[in-house]
Amino acid sequence: MKKAIRRAIVVVVLVIAAAAIWGYRRATELEVAEVTKDVHVIYGFGGNVGVLSTDSGAVVVDTMSFRAQGTRILEAAERLAGGPVQALVNTHYHLDHTHGNPAFPSGTKIVATDRTLAYLKKVDANYWQGAAAGTLPNETFRNEHELKIADKTVRLIHPGRGHTDGDLVVLFVEDRVLHTGDLFFNGRYPNIDLEAGGSVREWAAAIDRVLELDFDQVIPGHGPVTDREGLRKFQTFMRQLSEVGDQAMKNGWTLEETEREAKLDADAGYQVISIPFVMRLDREFAVRRAWEEATGKVQRIELPEASQ
Ligand SMILES: [Zn+2]
């Protein structure tokens, strides 16, 4: 009997170990795809990474969810560009776009908005302790910023509130490619971080500002690379969602009534993003966020004066 129990325990431990190894492999697997000769996208567990090749090395946009991914992103970027990483950009503060940062050499130029840096320090302080603190953004701005790196120009623009109130988009000028960060989820339901100043109501207007830029291809925060039309389709969904919020406020709907009455069709074919026990981004989530903003049921994260 005892022997049987021991054997059963061994089997359980082996299964758990195999699952952990499989999960780790899956979580750190990267897929690189060409966008233009000098721009690549890296897909993996977390936000899409953009890599620009310049004559003096790479510019990397976002670093996914784990330090181990950061290590692989750094290797891939240096291989693609044939030189060291000259600059790293964080589109916003969420961990699935920043937690790979600590794999980069300290002293790397790391660019973000003032508010992104403030959110990292305020809500994710535990992660950014010790050596990791050396890979927090060290070059920040409020509305616009430009990087000239060898033969390439990189424009960084904060187009207004949407996913948070600190997101930036990245324009690779010569290649006419835009990396939107999470201001654009392509074919997936978006996360809407109202607590960090995100806004269903202002999101479409922020995309209008983005559409004024010169680009042909778009790397979204999540989902496959697309074009201007793909971005416009997502904007239509955000307009419809904002309309749902307006209707809820005007008619005094409860959340249940809002879910029942919501008229949305631009999300046809959208995928649900689900991380068990953490979050589920689906239609219910999007409608609930629209209702919460419209009815004022949001507790905003307070940031220190300097980042206002
Ligand atoms: Zn995000």
mmCIF file of C-alpha atoms and ligand atoms in Angstrom:
data_model
loop_
_atom_site.group_PDB
_atom_site.id
_atom_site.type_symbol
_atom_site.label_atom_id
_atom_site.label_comp_id
_atom_site.label_asym_id
_atom_site.label_seq_id
_atom_site.Cartn_x
_atom_site.Cartn_y
_atom_site.Cartn_z
ATOM 1 C CA MET A 1 0.000 0.000 0.000
ATOM 2 C CA LYS A 2 2.704 2.440 1.091
ATOM 3 C CA LYS A 3 4.675 1.578 -2.029
ATOM 4 C CA ALA A 4 1.669 2.339 -4.234
ATOM 5 C CA ILE A 5 1.205 5.745 -2.593
ATOM 6 C CA ARG A 6 4.879 6.537 -3.009
ATOM 7 C CA ARG A 7 4.731 5.558 -6.660
ATOM 8 C CA ALA A 8 1.627 7.715 -7.154
ATOM 9 C CA ILE A 9 3.389 10.696 -5.573
ATOM 10 C CA VAL A 10 6.397 10.216 -7.856
ATOM 11 C CA VAL A 11 4.096 10.151 -10.901
ATOM 12 C CA VAL A 12 2.307 13.326 -9.762
ATOM 13 C CA VAL A 13 5.604 15.137 -9.185
ATOM 14 C CA LEU A 14 6.898 14.095 -12.612
ATOM 15 C CA VAL A 15 3.692 15.273 -14.302
ATOM 16 C CA ILE A 16 3.881 18.638 -12.523
ATOM 17 C CA ALA A 17 7.561 19.022 -13.478
ATOM 18 C CA ALA A 18 6.818 18.170 -17.118
ATOM 19 C CA ALA A 19 3.927 20.670 -17.160
ATOM 20 C CA ALA A 20 6.164 23.358 -15.638
ATOM 21 C CA ILE A 21 8.892 22.770 -18.234
ATOM 22 C CA TRP A 22 6.310 22.760 -21.045
ATOM 23 C CA GLY A 23 4.735 25.946 -19.658
ATOM 24 C CA TYR A 24 8.122 27.667 -19.344
ATOM 25 C CA ARG A 25 9.072 26.685 -22.916
ATOM 26 C CA ARG A 26 5.740 27.950 -24.245
ATOM 27 C CA ALA A 27 6.024 31.139 -22.243
ATOM 28 C CA THR A 28 9.504 31.950 -23.507
ATOM 29 C CA GLU A 29 9.075 30.845 -27.146
ATOM 30 C CA LEU A 30 9.464 33.682 -29.626
ATOM 31 C CA GLU A 31 8.454 33.952 -33.265
ATOM 32 C CA VAL A 32 10.214 36.549 -35.419
ATOM 33 C CA ALA A 33 8.588 37.916 -38.586
ATOM 34 C CA GLU A 34 9.756 40.517 -41.108
ATOM 35 C CA VAL A 35 7.672 43.677 -41.544
ATOM 36 C CA THR A 36 10.132 45.590 -43.752
ATOM 37 C CA LYS A 37 13.818 44.927 -44.479
ATOM 38 C CA ASP A 38 14.728 46.878 -41.323
ATOM 39 C CA VAL A 39 11.696 46.310 -39.082
ATOM 40 C CA HIS A 40 10.803 42.990 -37.459
ATOM 41 C CA VAL A 41 8.066 41.956 -35.085
ATOM 42 C CA ILE A 42 8.529 39.371 -32.347
ATOM 43 C CA TYR A 43 5.431 37.507 -31.189
ATOM 44 C CA GLY A 44 5.338 35.677 -27.872
ATOM 45 C CA PHE A 45 3.637 35.523 -24.460
ATOM 46 C CA GLY A 46 2.933 39.204 -23.903
ATOM 47 C CA GLY A 47 2.821 42.344 -26.019
ATOM 48 C CA ASN A 48 4.303 42.345 -29.522
ATOM 49 C CA VAL A 49 7.924 43.501 -29.701
ATOM 50 C CA GLY A 50 9.190 45.745 -32.516
ATOM 51 C CA VAL A 51 12.833 45.725 -33.625
ATOM 52 C CA LEU A 52 14.318 48.434 -35.857
ATOM 53 C CA SER A 53 17.694 47.808 -37.489
ATOM 54 C CA THR A 54 19.913 50.864 -37.915
ATOM 55 C CA ASP A 55 23.499 51.239 -39.169
ATOM 56 C CA SER A 56 24.684 51.314 -35.551
ATOM 57 C CA GLY A 57 22.468 48.679 -33.937
ATOM 58 C CA ALA A 58 18.899 48.021 -32.817
ATOM 59 C CA VAL A 59 15.989 49.962 -31.380
ATOM 60 C CA VAL A 60 13.651 47.675 -29.415
ATOM 61 C CA VAL A 61 10.029 48.432 -28.539
ATOM 62 C CA ASP A 62 8.721 46.571 -25.453
ATOM 63 C CA THR A 63 10.122 43.474 -23.722
ATOM 64 C CA MET A 64 7.194 41.088 -22.954
ATOM 65 C CA SER A 65 6.460 39.475 -19.570
ATOM 66 C CA PHE A 66 9.534 37.732 -18.171
ATOM 67 C CA ARG A 67 13.219 38.437 -17.793
ATOM 68 C CA ALA A 68 13.989 35.192 -19.686
ATOM 69 C CA GLN A 69 12.035 36.569 -22.659
ATOM 70 C CA GLY A 70 14.005 39.802 -22.383
ATOM 71 C CA THR A 71 17.233 37.811 -22.749
ATOM 72 C CA ARG A 72 15.972 36.185 -25.954
ATOM 73 C CA ILE A 73 14.600 39.478 -27.289
ATOM 74 C CA LEU A 74 17.979 41.134 -26.705
ATOM 75 C CA GLU A 75 19.774 38.287 -28.557
ATOM 76 C CA ALA A 76 17.297 38.389 -31.447
ATOM 77 C CA ALA A 77 17.520 42.198 -31.763
ATOM 78 C CA GLU A 78 21.334 42.199 -31.848
ATOM 79 C CA ARG A 79 21.333 39.401 -34.411
ATOM 80 C CA LEU A 80 18.739 41.148 -36.626
ATOM 81 C CA ALA A 81 20.479 44.534 -36.467
ATOM 82 C CA GLY A 82 24.037 43.188 -36.488
ATOM 83 C CA GLY A 83 24.968 45.465 -33.581
ATOM 84 C CA PRO A 84 24.137 46.397 -29.982
ATOM 85 C CA VAL A 85 20.811 47.736 -28.726
ATOM 86 C CA GLN A 86 21.034 51.539 -28.964
ATOM 87 C CA ALA A 87 17.674 52.278 -27.363
ATOM 88 C CA LEU A 88 14.727 50.532 -25.779
ATOM 89 C CA VAL A 89 11.200 51.987 -25.725
ATOM 90 C CA ASN A 90 8.392 50.998 -23.339
ATOM 91 C CA THR A 91 4.962 51.823 -24.803
ATOM 92 C CA HIS A 92 3.262 51.723 -21.371
ATOM 93 C CA TYR A 93 3.693 50.344 -17.876
ATOM 94 C CA HIS A 94 1.951 46.940 -18.066
ATOM 95 C CA LEU A 95 4.106 43.990 -17.080
ATOM 96 C CA ASP A 96 3.559 42.140 -20.366
ATOM 97 C CA HIS A 97 5.431 45.002 -22.110
ATOM 98 C CA THR A 98 8.110 45.806 -19.507
ATOM 99 C CA HIS A 99 9.144 42.824 -17.383
ATOM 100 C CA GLY A 100 11.822 41.736 -19.860
ATOM 101 C CA ASN A 101 13.668 45.057 -19.326
ATOM 102 C CA PRO A 102 16.046 43.726 -16.608
ATOM 103 C CA ALA A 103 17.704 41.447 -19.198
ATOM 104 C CA PHE A 104 19.074 44.551 -20.954
ATOM 105 C CA PRO A 105 22.463 45.989 -19.960
ATOM 106 C CA SER A 106 22.241 48.714 -17.327
ATOM 107 C CA GLY A 107 23.042 52.021 -18.989
ATOM 108 C CA THR A 108 20.813 51.212 -21.985
ATOM 109 C CA LYS A 109 18.821 54.276 -23.052
ATOM 110 C CA ILE A 110 15.225 53.415 -22.071
ATOM 111 C CA VAL A 111 12.500 55.786 -23.229
ATOM 112 C CA ALA A 112 8.895 56.114 -22.033
ATOM 113 C CA THR A 113 6.425 58.827 -21.061
ATOM 114 C CA ASP A 114 6.643 60.512 -17.640
ATOM 115 C CA ARG A 115 3.400 58.856 -16.636
ATOM 116 C CA THR A 116 4.545 55.368 -17.629
ATOM 117 C CA LEU A 117 7.587 55.760 -15.377
ATOM 118 C CA ALA A 118 5.379 57.050 -12.565
ATOM 119 C CA TYR A 119 2.989 54.069 -12.870
ATOM 120 C CA LEU A 120 5.892 51.594 -12.895
ATOM 121 C CA LYS A 121 7.179 53.091 -9.642
ATOM 122 C CA LYS A 122 3.750 53.370 -8.059
ATOM 123 C CA VAL A 123 1.989 50.088 -8.868
ATOM 124 C CA ASP A 124 4.861 47.714 -9.709
ATOM 125 C CA ALA A 125 7.502 48.852 -7.200
ATOM 126 C CA ASN A 126 8.253 45.323 -5.944
ATOM 127 C CA TYR A 127 9.473 44.204 -9.351
ATOM 128 C CA TRP A 128 11.689 47.225 -9.953
ATOM 129 C CA GLN A 129 13.936 46.774 -6.938
ATOM 130 C CA GLY A 130 17.676 46.120 -6.778
ATOM 131 C CA ALA A 131 19.380 45.623 -10.146
ATOM 132 C CA ALA A 132 16.031 45.810 -11.978
ATOM 133 C CA ALA A 133 15.736 49.481 -10.961
ATOM 134 C CA GLY A 134 18.638 50.142 -13.351
ATOM 135 C CA THR A 135 16.393 49.226 -16.278
ATOM 136 C CA LEU A 136 13.506 51.566 -15.504
ATOM 137 C CA PRO A 137 12.972 54.238 -18.200
ATOM 138 C CA ASN A 138 15.747 56.864 -17.935
ATOM 139 C CA GLU A 139 14.656 59.248 -20.711
ATOM 140 C CA THR A 140 11.060 60.409 -20.354
ATOM 141 C CA PHE A 141 8.799 62.967 -22.001
ATOM 142 C CA ARG A 142 5.226 64.166 -21.894
ATOM 143 C CA ASN A 143 3.822 64.524 -25.442
ATOM 144 C CA GLU A 144 6.422 64.008 -28.165
ATOM 145 C CA HIS A 145 10.002 62.865 -28.488
ATOM 146 C CA GLU A 146 12.357 62.034 -31.349
ATOM 147 C CA LEU A 147 15.300 59.664 -31.507
ATOM 148 C CA LYS A 148 17.878 59.977 -34.289
ATOM 149 C CA ILE A 149 19.892 56.803 -34.399
ATOM 150 C CA ALA A 150 22.423 56.502 -37.235
ATOM 151 C CA ASP A 151 20.406 56.483 -40.484
ATOM 152 C CA LYS A 152 16.986 56.167 -38.793
ATOM 153 C CA THR A 153 14.409 58.443 -37.186
ATOM 154 C CA VAL A 154 12.066 57.217 -34.477
ATOM 155 C CA ARG A 155 9.156 59.447 -33.435
ATOM 156 C CA LEU A 156 7.419 58.775 -30.131
ATOM 157 C CA ILE A 157 3.986 60.304 -29.605
ATOM 158 C CA HIS A 158 1.556 60.245 -26.697
ATOM 159 C CA PRO A 159 -1.753 60.646 -28.597
ATOM 160 C CA GLY A 160 -4.006 61.040 -25.552
ATOM 161 C CA ARG A 161 -6.019 58.777 -23.273
ATOM 162 C CA GLY A 162 -7.039 55.325 -24.447
ATOM 163 C CA HIS A 163 -5.581 52.133 -23.031
ATOM 164 C CA THR A 164 -4.010 54.178 -20.167
ATOM 165 C CA ASP A 165 -3.254 57.926 -20.009
ATOM 166 C CA GLY A 166 0.475 57.370 -20.553
ATOM 167 C CA ASP A 167 0.745 55.232 -23.704
ATOM 168 C CA LEU A 168 3.019 56.186 -26.553
ATOM 169 C CA VAL A 169 3.038 55.050 -30.173
ATOM 170 C CA VAL A 170 6.270 54.574 -32.127
ATOM 171 C CA LEU A 171 6.731 55.688 -35.728
ATOM 172 C CA PHE A 172 9.661 54.191 -37.629
ATOM 173 C CA VAL A 173 9.767 57.102 -40.066
ATOM 174 C CA GLU A 174 11.881 55.757 -42.970
ATOM 175 C CA ASP A 175 10.164 52.365 -42.899
ATOM 176 C CA ARG A 176 6.653 53.810 -42.581
ATOM 177 C CA VAL A 177 5.810 51.327 -39.813
ATOM 178 C CA LEU A 178 3.880 52.222 -36.659
ATOM 179 C CA HIS A 179 4.020 50.289 -33.359
ATOM 180 C CA THR A 180 0.875 51.245 -31.446
ATOM 181 C CA GLY A 181 1.489 49.458 -28.158
ATOM 182 C CA ASP A 182 -1.853 48.545 -26.566
ATOM 183 C CA LEU A 183 -3.691 51.480 -28.098
ATOM 184 C CA PHE A 184 -4.592 48.824 -30.665
ATOM 185 C CA PHE A 185 -5.547 45.185 -30.100
ATOM 186 C CA ASN A 186 -5.906 43.598 -33.537
ATOM 187 C CA GLY A 187 -8.803 41.110 -33.660
ATOM 188 C CA ARG A 188 -8.890 40.796 -29.880
ATOM 189 C CA TYR A 189 -10.848 42.446 -27.082
ATOM 190 C CA PRO A 190 -8.777 45.250 -25.560
ATOM 191 C CA ASN A 191 -7.706 45.749 -21.986
ATOM 192 C CA ILE A 192 -8.998 49.137 -20.788
ATOM 193 C CA ASP A 193 -7.045 50.365 -17.760
ATOM 194 C CA LEU A 194 -9.453 52.986 -16.389
ATOM 195 C CA GLU A 195 -7.566 53.032 -13.074
ATOM 196 C CA ALA A 196 -4.458 54.294 -14.911
ATOM 197 C CA GLY A 197 -6.425 56.938 -16.776
ATOM 198 C CA GLY A 198 -7.548 54.792 -19.707
ATOM 199 C CA SER A 199 -10.755 55.920 -21.395
ATOM 200 C CA VAL A 200 -13.293 54.242 -23.656
ATOM 201 C CA ARG A 201 -14.724 57.676 -24.406
ATOM 202 C CA GLU A 202 -11.446 59.270 -25.567
ATOM 203 C CA TRP A 203 -9.876 56.227 -27.205
ATOM 204 C CA ALA A 204 -11.229 56.796 -30.757
ATOM 205 C CA ALA A 205 -10.001 60.417 -30.740
ATOM 206 C CA ALA A 206 -6.507 59.230 -29.759
ATOM 207 C CA ILE A 207 -6.582 56.862 -32.768
ATOM 208 C CA ASP A 208 -7.613 59.820 -34.982
ATOM 209 C CA ARG A 209 -4.389 61.567 -33.942
ATOM 210 C CA VAL A 210 -2.414 58.402 -34.711
ATOM 211 C CA LEU A 211 -4.012 58.125 -38.162
ATOM 212 C CA GLU A 212 -2.588 61.556 -39.057
ATOM 213 C CA LEU A 213 0.915 60.026 -39.032
ATOM 214 C CA ASP A 214 2.642 58.694 -42.161
ATOM 215 C CA PHE A 215 2.742 54.910 -42.072
ATOM 216 C CA ASP A 216 1.619 51.911 -44.116
ATOM 217 C CA GLN A 217 1.971 48.963 -41.745
ATOM 218 C CA VAL A 218 0.965 48.642 -38.107
ATOM 219 C CA ILE A 219 2.363 46.466 -35.328
ATOM 220 C CA PRO A 220 -0.439 46.309 -32.742
ATOM 221 C CA GLY A 221 0.140 45.627 -29.032
ATOM 222 C CA HIS A 222 -1.517 42.242 -29.454
ATOM 223 C CA GLY A 223 -2.544 40.317 -32.577
ATOM 224 C CA PRO A 224 -1.015 40.152 -36.067
ATOM 225 C CA VAL A 225 0.615 42.987 -38.036
ATOM 226 C CA THR A 226 -1.881 44.857 -40.203
ATOM 227 C CA ASP A 227 -2.403 48.157 -42.072
ATOM 228 C CA ARG A 228 -4.259 51.468 -41.621
ATOM 229 C CA GLU A 229 -7.562 49.796 -42.453
ATOM 230 C CA GLY A 230 -7.051 47.278 -39.650
ATOM 231 C CA LEU A 231 -6.509 50.135 -37.195
ATOM 232 C CA ARG A 232 -9.641 51.908 -38.463
ATOM 233 C CA LYS A 233 -11.697 48.749 -37.910
ATOM 234 C CA PHE A 234 -10.612 48.646 -34.281
ATOM 235 C CA GLN A 235 -11.439 52.347 -33.953
ATOM 236 C CA THR A 236 -14.997 51.549 -35.102
ATOM 237 C CA PHE A 237 -15.292 49.034 -32.261
ATOM 238 C CA MET A 238 -14.081 51.612 -29.727
ATOM 239 C CA ARG A 239 -16.618 54.155 -31.085
ATOM 240 C CA GLN A 240 -19.424 51.630 -30.675
ATOM 241 C CA LEU A 241 -18.265 50.829 -27.142
ATOM 242 C CA SER A 242 -18.182 54.522 -26.258
ATOM 243 C CA GLU A 243 -21.745 54.825 -27.604
ATOM 244 C CA VAL A 244 -22.802 51.967 -25.297
ATOM 245 C CA GLY A 245 -21.446 53.971 -22.338
ATOM 246 C CA ASP A 246 -23.295 57.121 -23.459
ATOM 247 C CA GLN A 247 -26.557 55.208 -23.800
ATOM 248 C CA ALA A 248 -26.128 53.624 -20.372
ATOM 249 C CA MET A 249 -25.619 57.047 -18.796
ATOM 250 C CA LYS A 250 -28.490 58.693 -20.671
ATOM 251 C CA ASN A 251 -30.957 55.929 -19.830
ATOM 252 C CA GLY A 252 -29.677 55.202 -16.332
ATOM 253 C CA TRP A 253 -29.093 51.541 -17.179
ATOM 254 C CA THR A 254 -27.741 49.064 -14.658
ATOM 255 C CA LEU A 255 -24.750 46.962 -15.712
ATOM 256 C CA GLU A 256 -27.086 44.059 -16.514
ATOM 257 C CA GLU A 257 -29.298 46.292 -18.668
ATOM 258 C CA THR A 258 -26.232 47.679 -20.412
ATOM 259 C CA GLU A 259 -24.968 44.180 -21.230
ATOM 260 C CA ARG A 260 -28.386 43.257 -22.608
ATOM 261 C CA GLU A 261 -28.878 46.428 -24.664
ATOM 262 C CA ALA A 262 -25.297 46.916 -25.925
ATOM 263 C CA LYS A 263 -25.260 47.249 -29.719
ATOM 264 C CA LEU A 264 -21.886 46.020 -30.882
ATOM 265 C CA ASP A 265 -21.058 44.336 -34.166
ATOM 266 C CA ALA A 266 -17.572 45.599 -35.040
ATOM 267 C CA ASP A 267 -16.166 42.878 -32.772
ATOM 268 C CA ALA A 268 -17.302 40.049 -35.057
ATOM 269 C CA GLY A 269 -14.600 37.363 -35.005
ATOM 270 C CA TYR A 270 -12.705 38.911 -32.082
ATOM 271 C CA GLN A 271 -10.688 36.497 -29.950
ATOM 272 C CA VAL A 272 -10.911 36.432 -26.172
ATOM 273 C CA ILE A 273 -7.629 36.867 -24.290
ATOM 274 C CA SER A 274 -7.762 34.695 -21.193
ATOM 275 C CA ILE A 275 -5.144 34.147 -18.515
ATOM 276 C CA PRO A 276 -6.774 31.805 -15.969
ATOM 277 C CA PHE A 277 -7.258 33.407 -12.520
ATOM 278 C CA VAL A 278 -5.675 36.674 -13.748
ATOM 279 C CA MET A 279 -7.829 38.277 -16.401
ATOM 280 C CA ARG A 280 -10.287 37.595 -19.157
ATOM 281 C CA LEU A 281 -10.638 40.164 -21.919
ATOM 282 C CA ASP A 282 -13.941 39.522 -23.654
ATOM 283 C CA ARG A 283 -17.100 41.389 -24.660
ATOM 284 C CA GLU A 284 -18.465 41.422 -21.093
ATOM 285 C CA PHE A 285 -15.232 42.973 -19.847
ATOM 286 C CA ALA A 286 -15.294 45.684 -22.540
ATOM 287 C CA VAL A 287 -18.960 46.540 -21.891
ATOM 288 C CA ARG A 288 -18.423 46.598 -18.123
ATOM 289 C CA ARG A 289 -15.506 49.030 -18.502
ATOM 290 C CA ALA A 290 -17.608 51.311 -20.748
ATOM 291 C CA TRP A 291 -20.362 51.282 -18.134
ATOM 292 C CA GLU A 292 -17.966 51.900 -15.244
ATOM 293 C CA GLU A 293 -16.436 54.925 -16.957
ATOM 294 C CA ALA A 294 -19.813 56.339 -17.984
ATOM 295 C CA THR A 295 -21.237 55.987 -14.485
ATOM 296 C CA GLY A 296 -18.108 57.207 -12.704
ATOM 297 C CA LYS A 297 -17.364 53.965 -10.878
ATOM 298 C CA VAL A 298 -13.594 54.162 -11.205
ATOM 299 C CA GLN A 299 -10.894 54.602 -8.576
ATOM 300 C CA ARG A 300 -7.987 56.351 -10.319
ATOM 301 C CA ILE A 301 -4.375 55.611 -9.324
ATOM 302 C CA GLU A 302 -2.889 58.752 -7.814
ATOM 303 C CA LEU A 303 0.510 59.812 -9.149
ATOM 304 C CA PRO A 304 2.945 62.303 -7.659
ATOM 305 C CA GLU A 305 2.758 65.941 -8.884
ATOM 306 C CA ALA A 306 5.822 65.769 -11.147
ATOM 307 C CA SER A 307 4.196 63.302 -13.522
ATOM 308 C CA GLN A 308 0.844 65.119 -13.874
HETATM 309 ZN ZN ZN B 1 -1.328 46.904 -21.771
#
